[in-house]
Amino acid sequence: MNQQIEQYAKQILAGRLLDRADIDQLSELSTAHLDDLLYWANEIRKANFGNKVKMCSIIPGRMGGCSEDCAFCAQSSYYDTAVDKTPQVLDDDQIMAAAKEAKQKGVPNFGIVYSGKKVSPDELDRLIALTRRIKDELGMGVCMSLGVVSDENMQRLAEAGVVRFNHNLETSERHFSEVVSTHKYEDRVKTIEAGLAAGMGVCAGGIFGIGETEADRIDMALELRRLGVDMVPMNFLHPIEGTPLANAEKMPPREILRIVALYRFILPKTHLKVAGGRVLNLRDLQSWIFYAGCTAILSGNYLTTAGRSVEDDVQMLNDLGLEAV
Ligand code: SF4
């Protein structure tokens, strides 16, 4: 057992947060001592979350035709991908039917995700009414991902019953401008702060495998810790034909586990949700994510790529002695 990793883990279990120098040292040790890192990440997960795993299911309320140019995204209208350049918007009945199906399958958290920089005032009114219906008729918590939202509108969403708002940083401030040019990193920080100010849970994380360095990964984790988000979605690039990152190298499964475990050490009490790219990149090692410190999964299909069935994920959690909440 590596003594330094053990010492850091025991300090975290006693309530200390690692500083940048500690994290850099941990990162240097992490590849050569991956088994030790995973062992302790699992201990930190168990101490803070027990056997509970959050399961979310999302539906693309609006798909494609996005005005933004995120280099990893199939929905950007800048790139010729399999996703239609005309946005496809689901109507109320389609969204209600998807929420009902998620509930029947035992998924407690339902998210509505919109492509695009922001939603129009009329669309926001419709989504607020839908949130109330899902809450009243199905008793489900609703999460939203709507792009940039003002402080005032974030308050309205919170009052309607949106329990968590998703808005990712995607990567570090330094790397952001290398993968997105149509909006700024600060815009993303502002929307995250608006969600937090409205008293909602905020789900904010990013994507790995987009040319970032280890320092970029650590910077993003520390920024998320500074902001105080309660859930960090971790996406691992699924290269999309037609995007600038179509030929990016796929991340090896053990490298993904290492990054999840490193985040568990940096963010000991924050939910870590392994989301996009889980199936493609982790293959047979999917169930190891919990041993690396993951406490949440996105189940069912992702926005533009196929995921795994909810039934298979529920079975995986049962087999591991974990409970979906
Ligand atoms: S990540 Fe979001 S903002 Fe960026 S192109 Fe895709 S849908 Fe648009």
mmCIF file of C-alpha atoms and ligand atoms in Angstrom:
data_model
loop_
_atom_site.group_PDB
_atom_site.id
_atom_site.type_symbol
_atom_site.label_atom_id
_atom_site.label_comp_id
_atom_site.label_asym_id
_atom_site.label_seq_id
_atom_site.Cartn_x
_atom_site.Cartn_y
_atom_site.Cartn_z
ATOM 1 C CA MET A 1 0.000 0.000 0.000
ATOM 2 C CA ASN A 2 1.403 3.411 -0.928
ATOM 3 C CA GLN A 3 1.879 5.313 2.337
ATOM 4 C CA GLN A 4 1.316 8.772 0.884
ATOM 5 C CA ILE A 5 -2.004 7.864 -0.758
ATOM 6 C CA GLU A 6 -3.110 6.186 2.472
ATOM 7 C CA GLN A 7 -2.139 9.269 4.473
ATOM 8 C CA TYR A 8 -4.105 11.599 2.187
ATOM 9 C CA ALA A 9 -7.142 9.308 2.308
ATOM 10 C CA LYS A 10 -7.065 9.149 6.104
ATOM 11 C CA GLN A 11 -6.810 12.936 6.298
ATOM 12 C CA ILE A 12 -9.830 13.253 3.978
ATOM 13 C CA LEU A 13 -11.779 10.758 6.070
ATOM 14 C CA ALA A 14 -10.955 12.948 9.079
ATOM 15 C CA GLY A 15 -12.452 15.972 7.297
ATOM 16 C CA ARG A 16 -9.494 17.661 5.587
ATOM 17 C CA LEU A 17 -9.613 18.880 1.978
ATOM 18 C CA LEU A 18 -6.507 18.384 -0.134
ATOM 19 C CA ASP A 19 -4.783 21.513 -1.418
ATOM 20 C CA ARG A 20 -3.278 21.955 -4.876
ATOM 21 C CA ALA A 21 0.193 20.731 -3.866
ATOM 22 C CA ASP A 22 -1.301 17.568 -2.311
ATOM 23 C CA ILE A 23 -3.405 16.944 -5.395
ATOM 24 C CA ASP A 24 -0.442 17.342 -7.737
ATOM 25 C CA GLN A 25 1.485 14.816 -5.686
ATOM 26 C CA LEU A 26 -1.481 12.436 -5.600
ATOM 27 C CA SER A 27 -1.809 12.762 -9.353
ATOM 28 C CA GLU A 28 1.870 11.860 -9.812
ATOM 29 C CA LEU A 29 1.430 8.717 -7.717
ATOM 30 C CA SER A 30 -1.927 7.753 -9.181
ATOM 31 C CA THR A 31 -0.922 5.816 -12.294
ATOM 32 C CA ALA A 32 1.787 3.688 -10.692
ATOM 33 C CA HIS A 33 -0.389 3.024 -7.624
ATOM 34 C CA LEU A 34 -3.807 2.843 -9.225
ATOM 35 C CA ASP A 35 -5.002 -0.089 -7.100
ATOM 36 C CA ASP A 36 -4.249 1.827 -3.897
ATOM 37 C CA LEU A 37 -5.957 4.959 -5.249
ATOM 38 C CA LEU A 38 -9.075 2.958 -6.102
ATOM 39 C CA TYR A 39 -9.114 1.186 -2.726
ATOM 40 C CA TRP A 40 -9.101 4.486 -0.833
ATOM 41 C CA ALA A 41 -11.502 6.230 -3.229
ATOM 42 C CA ASN A 42 -13.956 3.444 -2.455
ATOM 43 C CA GLU A 43 -13.416 3.910 1.287
ATOM 44 C CA ILE A 44 -14.093 7.665 0.954
ATOM 45 C CA ARG A 45 -17.236 6.923 -1.095
ATOM 46 C CA LYS A 46 -18.546 4.435 1.465
ATOM 47 C CA ALA A 47 -17.844 6.782 4.390
ATOM 48 C CA ASN A 48 -19.762 9.659 2.783
ATOM 49 C CA PHE A 49 -22.510 7.958 0.760
ATOM 50 C CA GLY A 50 -22.911 4.415 2.137
ATOM 51 C CA ASN A 51 -24.395 2.081 -0.452
ATOM 52 C CA LYS A 52 -26.628 4.671 -2.165
ATOM 53 C CA VAL A 53 -26.270 5.529 -5.855
ATOM 54 C CA LYS A 54 -28.285 8.234 -7.589
ATOM 55 C CA MET A 55 -29.805 7.171 -10.880
ATOM 56 C CA CYS A 56 -30.917 9.772 -13.407
ATOM 57 C CA SER A 57 -32.620 9.488 -16.735
ATOM 58 C CA ILE A 58 -32.690 12.338 -19.252
ATOM 59 C CA ILE A 59 -34.728 13.242 -22.261
ATOM 60 C CA PRO A 60 -33.703 15.685 -24.991
ATOM 61 C CA GLY A 61 -36.503 18.283 -24.809
ATOM 62 C CA ARG A 62 -34.815 20.020 -27.717
ATOM 63 C CA MET A 63 -32.290 18.139 -29.814
ATOM 64 C CA GLY A 64 -29.821 19.528 -32.328
ATOM 65 C CA GLY A 65 -29.545 22.780 -34.229
ATOM 66 C CA CYS A 66 -27.422 24.370 -31.552
ATOM 67 C CA SER A 67 -25.928 27.803 -32.251
ATOM 68 C CA GLU A 68 -22.800 26.971 -30.244
ATOM 69 C CA ASP A 69 -19.625 25.289 -31.495
ATOM 70 C CA CYS A 70 -18.502 22.947 -28.684
ATOM 71 C CA ALA A 71 -15.955 20.766 -30.482
ATOM 72 C CA PHE A 72 -17.138 17.506 -28.926
ATOM 73 C CA CYS A 73 -20.874 17.883 -29.535
ATOM 74 C CA ALA A 74 -23.066 16.162 -32.119
ATOM 75 C CA GLN A 75 -25.763 18.817 -31.666
ATOM 76 C CA SER A 76 -23.757 21.813 -32.824
ATOM 77 C CA SER A 77 -25.011 23.180 -36.132
ATOM 78 C CA TYR A 78 -21.393 24.029 -37.012
ATOM 79 C CA TYR A 79 -20.672 20.372 -37.780
ATOM 80 C CA ASP A 80 -22.097 17.789 -40.166
ATOM 81 C CA THR A 81 -23.121 15.014 -37.820
ATOM 82 C CA ALA A 82 -25.946 12.498 -37.824
ATOM 83 C CA VAL A 83 -28.053 14.912 -35.760
ATOM 84 C CA ASP A 84 -30.484 17.077 -37.737
ATOM 85 C CA LYS A 85 -29.524 20.774 -37.971
ATOM 86 C CA THR A 86 -33.162 21.745 -37.429
ATOM 87 C CA PRO A 87 -33.904 21.533 -33.714
ATOM 88 C CA GLN A 88 -36.398 18.818 -32.779
ATOM 89 C CA VAL A 89 -38.587 19.865 -29.848
ATOM 90 C CA LEU A 90 -40.669 17.363 -27.876
ATOM 91 C CA ASP A 91 -44.249 18.356 -27.013
ATOM 92 C CA ASP A 92 -45.829 18.129 -23.562
ATOM 93 C CA ASP A 93 -47.310 14.665 -24.159
ATOM 94 C CA GLN A 94 -43.971 13.243 -25.264
ATOM 95 C CA ILE A 95 -42.182 14.634 -22.222
ATOM 96 C CA MET A 96 -44.907 13.420 -19.823
ATOM 97 C CA ALA A 97 -44.801 9.950 -21.410
ATOM 98 C CA ALA A 98 -41.005 9.781 -20.968
ATOM 99 C CA ALA A 99 -41.288 10.880 -17.330
ATOM 100 C CA LYS A 100 -43.924 8.187 -16.686
ATOM 101 C CA GLU A 101 -41.739 5.540 -18.294
ATOM 102 C CA ALA A 102 -38.736 6.576 -16.161
ATOM 103 C CA LYS A 103 -40.890 6.366 -13.036
ATOM 104 C CA GLN A 104 -42.219 2.918 -13.971
ATOM 105 C CA LYS A 105 -38.669 1.654 -14.451
ATOM 106 C CA GLY A 106 -37.732 2.887 -10.994
ATOM 107 C CA VAL A 107 -35.598 5.878 -11.980
ATOM 108 C CA PRO A 108 -36.299 8.548 -9.351
ATOM 109 C CA ASN A 109 -34.726 11.555 -11.088
ATOM 110 C CA PHE A 110 -35.891 12.852 -14.449
ATOM 111 C CA GLY A 111 -33.988 15.461 -16.428
ATOM 112 C CA ILE A 112 -35.084 17.573 -19.386
ATOM 113 C CA VAL A 113 -32.174 18.730 -21.530
ATOM 114 C CA TYR A 114 -32.270 21.440 -24.186
ATOM 115 C CA SER A 115 -29.686 22.042 -26.867
ATOM 116 C CA GLY A 116 -28.782 25.665 -27.523
ATOM 117 C CA LYS A 117 -27.391 28.629 -25.662
ATOM 118 C CA LYS A 118 -30.686 29.491 -23.940
ATOM 119 C CA VAL A 119 -34.452 28.993 -24.134
ATOM 120 C CA SER A 120 -37.028 31.613 -25.176
ATOM 121 C CA PRO A 121 -39.373 33.198 -22.576
ATOM 122 C CA ASP A 122 -42.363 31.236 -23.991
ATOM 123 C CA GLU A 123 -40.461 27.972 -23.841
ATOM 124 C CA LEU A 124 -39.420 28.700 -20.276
ATOM 125 C CA ASP A 125 -43.082 29.262 -19.308
ATOM 126 C CA ARG A 126 -43.996 25.919 -20.894
ATOM 127 C CA LEU A 127 -41.215 24.109 -19.025
ATOM 128 C CA ILE A 128 -42.253 25.666 -15.728
ATOM 129 C CA ALA A 129 -45.826 24.418 -16.267
ATOM 130 C CA LEU A 130 -44.500 20.959 -17.197
ATOM 131 C CA THR A 131 -42.346 20.813 -14.081
ATOM 132 C CA ARG A 132 -45.438 21.442 -11.947
ATOM 133 C CA ARG A 133 -47.323 18.678 -13.787
ATOM 134 C CA ILE A 134 -44.517 16.134 -13.376
ATOM 135 C CA LYS A 135 -44.246 16.992 -9.697
ATOM 136 C CA ASP A 136 -48.009 16.923 -9.032
ATOM 137 C CA GLU A 137 -49.040 13.997 -11.254
ATOM 138 C CA LEU A 138 -45.989 11.742 -10.864
ATOM 139 C CA GLY A 139 -44.330 12.948 -7.666
ATOM 140 C CA MET A 140 -40.959 13.053 -9.407
ATOM 141 C CA GLY A 141 -38.108 15.494 -8.953
ATOM 142 C CA VAL A 142 -37.324 17.326 -12.171
ATOM 143 C CA CYS A 143 -33.853 18.386 -13.281
ATOM 144 C CA MET A 144 -33.264 20.818 -16.146
ATOM 145 C CA SER A 145 -30.444 21.699 -18.460
ATOM 146 C CA LEU A 146 -31.451 24.785 -20.449
ATOM 147 C CA GLY A 147 -28.226 26.605 -21.239
ATOM 148 C CA VAL A 148 -27.710 30.087 -19.873
ATOM 149 C CA VAL A 149 -30.448 31.183 -17.429
ATOM 150 C CA SER A 150 -30.727 34.529 -15.602
ATOM 151 C CA ASP A 151 -30.916 34.844 -11.806
ATOM 152 C CA GLU A 152 -34.610 35.753 -11.998
ATOM 153 C CA ASN A 153 -35.584 32.836 -14.220
ATOM 154 C CA MET A 154 -33.536 30.454 -12.105
ATOM 155 C CA GLN A 155 -35.663 31.553 -9.127
ATOM 156 C CA ARG A 156 -38.837 30.832 -11.123
ATOM 157 C CA LEU A 157 -37.588 27.342 -12.016
ATOM 158 C CA ALA A 158 -36.738 26.649 -8.363
ATOM 159 C CA GLU A 159 -40.174 27.833 -7.206
ATOM 160 C CA ALA A 160 -41.858 25.574 -9.783
ATOM 161 C CA GLY A 161 -40.066 22.570 -8.312
ATOM 162 C CA VAL A 162 -36.924 22.077 -10.381
ATOM 163 C CA VAL A 163 -34.706 20.299 -7.886
ATOM 164 C CA ARG A 164 -31.430 20.435 -9.762
ATOM 165 C CA PHE A 165 -30.070 22.482 -12.628
ATOM 166 C CA ASN A 166 -27.350 21.150 -14.923
ATOM 167 C CA HIS A 167 -24.799 23.407 -16.522
ATOM 168 C CA ASN A 168 -21.325 22.050 -17.159
ATOM 169 C CA LEU A 169 -18.020 23.889 -17.030
ATOM 170 C CA GLU A 170 -16.860 21.257 -19.563
ATOM 171 C CA THR A 171 -13.156 21.769 -18.821
ATOM 172 C CA SER A 172 -10.724 24.204 -17.225
ATOM 173 C CA GLU A 173 -10.893 27.923 -17.935
ATOM 174 C CA ARG A 174 -7.577 27.646 -19.794
ATOM 175 C CA HIS A 175 -8.690 24.821 -22.107
ATOM 176 C CA PHE A 176 -12.258 26.079 -22.619
ATOM 177 C CA SER A 177 -11.398 28.511 -25.404
ATOM 178 C CA GLU A 178 -9.666 25.694 -27.310
ATOM 179 C CA VAL A 179 -12.917 23.719 -27.549
ATOM 180 C CA VAL A 180 -15.626 26.439 -27.545
ATOM 181 C CA SER A 181 -15.460 29.863 -29.221
ATOM 182 C CA THR A 182 -19.111 30.982 -29.298
ATOM 183 C CA HIS A 183 -19.492 31.651 -25.593
ATOM 184 C CA LYS A 184 -17.245 32.228 -22.629
ATOM 185 C CA TYR A 185 -16.279 30.164 -19.631
ATOM 186 C CA GLU A 186 -17.475 33.047 -17.412
ATOM 187 C CA ASP A 187 -21.009 32.694 -18.887
ATOM 188 C CA ARG A 188 -21.036 29.134 -17.617
ATOM 189 C CA VAL A 189 -19.776 30.106 -14.178
ATOM 190 C CA LYS A 190 -22.496 32.790 -13.915
ATOM 191 C CA THR A 191 -25.294 30.321 -14.706
ATOM 192 C CA ILE A 192 -23.946 27.845 -12.150
ATOM 193 C CA GLU A 193 -23.861 30.627 -9.562
ATOM 194 C CA ALA A 194 -27.452 31.613 -10.456
ATOM 195 C CA GLY A 195 -28.603 28.020 -9.831
ATOM 196 C CA LEU A 196 -26.834 27.912 -6.492
ATOM 197 C CA ALA A 197 -28.255 31.318 -5.504
ATOM 198 C CA ALA A 198 -31.780 30.045 -6.284
ATOM 199 C CA GLY A 199 -31.239 27.263 -3.744
ATOM 200 C CA MET A 200 -31.310 24.427 -6.261
ATOM 201 C CA GLY A 201 -28.949 21.519 -6.387
ATOM 202 C CA VAL A 202 -26.479 22.176 -9.177
ATOM 203 C CA CYS A 203 -25.110 19.447 -11.391
ATOM 204 C CA ALA A 204 -21.961 20.787 -13.050
ATOM 205 C CA GLY A 205 -19.008 18.921 -14.404
ATOM 206 C CA GLY A 206 -17.431 18.365 -17.734
ATOM 207 C CA ILE A 207 -15.995 16.146 -20.371
ATOM 208 C CA PHE A 208 -12.652 14.349 -20.471
ATOM 209 C CA GLY A 209 -10.653 13.148 -23.436
ATOM 210 C CA ILE A 210 -10.928 16.454 -25.335
ATOM 211 C CA GLY A 211 -7.236 17.294 -25.366
ATOM 212 C CA GLU A 212 -7.091 18.567 -21.799
ATOM 213 C CA THR A 213 -4.054 18.086 -19.591
ATOM 214 C CA GLU A 214 -4.002 16.627 -16.099
ATOM 215 C CA ALA A 215 -3.622 20.199 -14.796
ATOM 216 C CA ASP A 216 -6.843 21.167 -16.640
ATOM 217 C CA ARG A 217 -8.674 18.289 -14.946
ATOM 218 C CA ILE A 218 -7.448 19.326 -11.527
ATOM 219 C CA ASP A 219 -8.274 23.003 -12.214
ATOM 220 C CA MET A 220 -11.857 22.071 -13.128
ATOM 221 C CA ALA A 221 -12.267 19.928 -10.004
ATOM 222 C CA LEU A 222 -11.006 22.748 -7.804
ATOM 223 C CA GLU A 223 -13.288 25.277 -9.511
ATOM 224 C CA LEU A 224 -16.284 22.982 -8.958
ATOM 225 C CA ARG A 225 -15.241 22.622 -5.324
ATOM 226 C CA ARG A 226 -14.956 26.413 -4.976
ATOM 227 C CA LEU A 227 -18.412 26.898 -6.520
ATOM 228 C CA GLY A 228 -19.954 24.313 -4.183
ATOM 229 C CA VAL A 229 -21.969 22.252 -6.674
ATOM 230 C CA ASP A 230 -23.478 19.091 -5.235
ATOM 231 C CA MET A 231 -23.172 16.807 -8.266
ATOM 232 C CA VAL A 232 -20.388 16.529 -10.834
ATOM 233 C CA PRO A 233 -21.256 14.744 -14.067
ATOM 234 C CA MET A 234 -18.155 13.209 -15.644
ATOM 235 C CA ASN A 235 -18.448 12.571 -19.378
ATOM 236 C CA PHE A 236 -15.779 10.720 -21.330
ATOM 237 C CA LEU A 237 -15.547 11.625 -24.980
ATOM 238 C CA HIS A 238 -17.473 9.452 -27.382
ATOM 239 C CA PRO A 239 -15.902 10.768 -30.594
ATOM 240 C CA ILE A 240 -18.622 11.903 -32.983
ATOM 241 C CA GLU A 241 -18.158 11.697 -36.739
ATOM 242 C CA GLY A 242 -18.178 15.195 -38.244
ATOM 243 C CA THR A 243 -16.977 17.055 -35.131
ATOM 244 C CA PRO A 244 -13.426 18.412 -34.769
ATOM 245 C CA LEU A 245 -12.759 15.702 -32.172
ATOM 246 C CA ALA A 246 -13.977 12.844 -34.369
ATOM 247 C CA ASN A 247 -10.513 11.277 -34.444
ATOM 248 C CA ALA A 248 -9.583 11.831 -30.819
ATOM 249 C CA GLU A 249 -8.151 8.767 -29.130
ATOM 250 C CA LYS A 250 -10.558 6.855 -26.929
ATOM 251 C CA MET A 251 -9.665 6.922 -23.249
ATOM 252 C CA PRO A 252 -8.456 3.619 -21.759
ATOM 253 C CA PRO A 253 -10.826 2.276 -19.080
ATOM 254 C CA ARG A 254 -8.217 2.289 -16.308
ATOM 255 C CA GLU A 255 -7.398 5.921 -17.069
ATOM 256 C CA ILE A 256 -11.093 6.779 -16.646
ATOM 257 C CA LEU A 257 -11.166 4.973 -13.316
ATOM 258 C CA ARG A 258 -8.055 6.885 -12.253
ATOM 259 C CA ILE A 259 -9.693 10.240 -13.059
ATOM 260 C CA VAL A 260 -12.893 9.319 -11.190
ATOM 261 C CA ALA A 261 -10.851 8.237 -8.158
ATOM 262 C CA LEU A 262 -8.749 11.409 -8.259
ATOM 263 C CA TYR A 263 -11.982 13.461 -8.289
ATOM 264 C CA ARG A 264 -13.263 11.450 -5.309
ATOM 265 C CA PHE A 265 -10.153 12.524 -3.351
ATOM 266 C CA ILE A 266 -10.590 16.182 -4.414
ATOM 267 C CA LEU A 267 -14.383 16.296 -3.918
ATOM 268 C CA PRO A 268 -14.973 13.792 -1.114
ATOM 269 C CA LYS A 269 -18.594 14.729 -0.354
ATOM 270 C CA THR A 270 -19.823 15.672 -3.826
ATOM 271 C CA HIS A 271 -21.766 13.223 -5.954
ATOM 272 C CA LEU A 272 -19.712 12.066 -8.938
ATOM 273 C CA LYS A 273 -21.899 10.974 -11.820
ATOM 274 C CA VAL A 274 -20.350 8.936 -14.620
ATOM 275 C CA ALA A 275 -22.448 9.958 -17.608
ATOM 276 C CA GLY A 276 -21.722 10.104 -21.348
ATOM 277 C CA GLY A 277 -19.198 7.685 -22.807
ATOM 278 C CA ARG A 278 -19.601 5.096 -20.024
ATOM 279 C CA VAL A 279 -20.609 2.214 -22.271
ATOM 280 C CA LEU A 280 -18.229 2.926 -25.141
ATOM 281 C CA ASN A 281 -15.152 3.676 -23.080
ATOM 282 C CA LEU A 282 -15.427 1.471 -20.004
ATOM 283 C CA ARG A 283 -16.810 -1.654 -21.606
ATOM 284 C CA ASP A 284 -16.495 -4.548 -19.087
ATOM 285 C CA LEU A 285 -15.088 -2.243 -16.411
ATOM 286 C CA GLN A 286 -18.340 -0.281 -15.995
ATOM 287 C CA SER A 287 -19.124 -1.729 -12.588
ATOM 288 C CA TRP A 288 -15.680 -0.633 -11.334
ATOM 289 C CA ILE A 289 -16.753 3.023 -11.347
ATOM 290 C CA PHE A 290 -18.266 2.637 -7.881
ATOM 291 C CA TYR A 291 -15.000 1.216 -6.580
ATOM 292 C CA ALA A 292 -13.377 4.371 -8.015
ATOM 293 C CA GLY A 293 -15.767 6.544 -5.994
ATOM 294 C CA CYS A 294 -18.670 7.173 -8.359
ATOM 295 C CA THR A 295 -22.028 7.738 -6.610
ATOM 296 C CA ALA A 296 -24.394 8.466 -9.507
ATOM 297 C CA ILE A 297 -25.075 7.243 -13.014
ATOM 298 C CA LEU A 298 -26.954 8.418 -16.020
ATOM 299 C CA SER A 299 -29.030 5.478 -17.170
ATOM 300 C CA GLY A 300 -30.846 4.751 -20.407
ATOM 301 C CA ASN A 301 -29.814 6.499 -23.575
ATOM 302 C CA TYR A 302 -27.629 9.579 -23.481
ATOM 303 C CA LEU A 303 -28.488 12.601 -25.604
ATOM 304 C CA THR A 304 -26.943 11.574 -28.880
ATOM 305 C CA THR A 305 -25.496 8.133 -28.185
ATOM 306 C CA ALA A 306 -27.023 4.877 -27.005
ATOM 307 C CA GLY A 307 -26.538 3.974 -23.344
ATOM 308 C CA ARG A 308 -27.518 0.844 -21.458
ATOM 309 C CA SER A 309 -30.991 -0.211 -20.494
ATOM 310 C CA VAL A 310 -32.214 0.963 -17.112
ATOM 311 C CA GLU A 311 -32.968 -2.683 -16.275
ATOM 312 C CA ASP A 312 -29.312 -3.680 -16.845
ATOM 313 C CA ASP A 313 -28.101 -0.805 -14.664
ATOM 314 C CA VAL A 314 -30.540 -1.673 -11.867
ATOM 315 C CA GLN A 315 -29.311 -5.272 -12.049
ATOM 316 C CA MET A 316 -25.692 -4.087 -11.870
ATOM 317 C CA LEU A 317 -26.427 -2.035 -8.742
ATOM 318 C CA ASN A 318 -28.288 -4.947 -7.110
ATOM 319 C CA ASP A 319 -25.419 -7.311 -7.869
ATOM 320 C CA LEU A 320 -22.993 -4.873 -6.246
ATOM 321 C CA GLY A 321 -25.174 -4.478 -3.139
ATOM 322 C CA LEU A 322 -25.854 -0.848 -4.018
ATOM 323 C CA GLU A 323 -29.213 0.893 -3.768
ATOM 324 C CA ALA A 324 -30.619 3.206 -6.461
ATOM 325 C CA VAL A 325 -32.037 6.420 -5.013
HETATM 326 S S1 SF4 B 1 -22.664 21.134 -25.648
HETATM 327 FE FE1 SF4 B 1 -24.628 22.254 -25.469
HETATM 328 S S2 SF4 B 1 -24.095 24.367 -26.034
HETATM 329 FE FE2 SF4 B 1 -22.409 23.085 -26.795
HETATM 330 S S3 SF4 B 1 -22.970 22.594 -28.938
HETATM 331 FE FE3 SF4 B 1 -23.750 20.925 -27.647
HETATM 332 S S4 SF4 B 1 -25.876 21.483 -27.189
HETATM 333 FE FE4 SF4 B 1 -24.835 23.336 -27.921
#
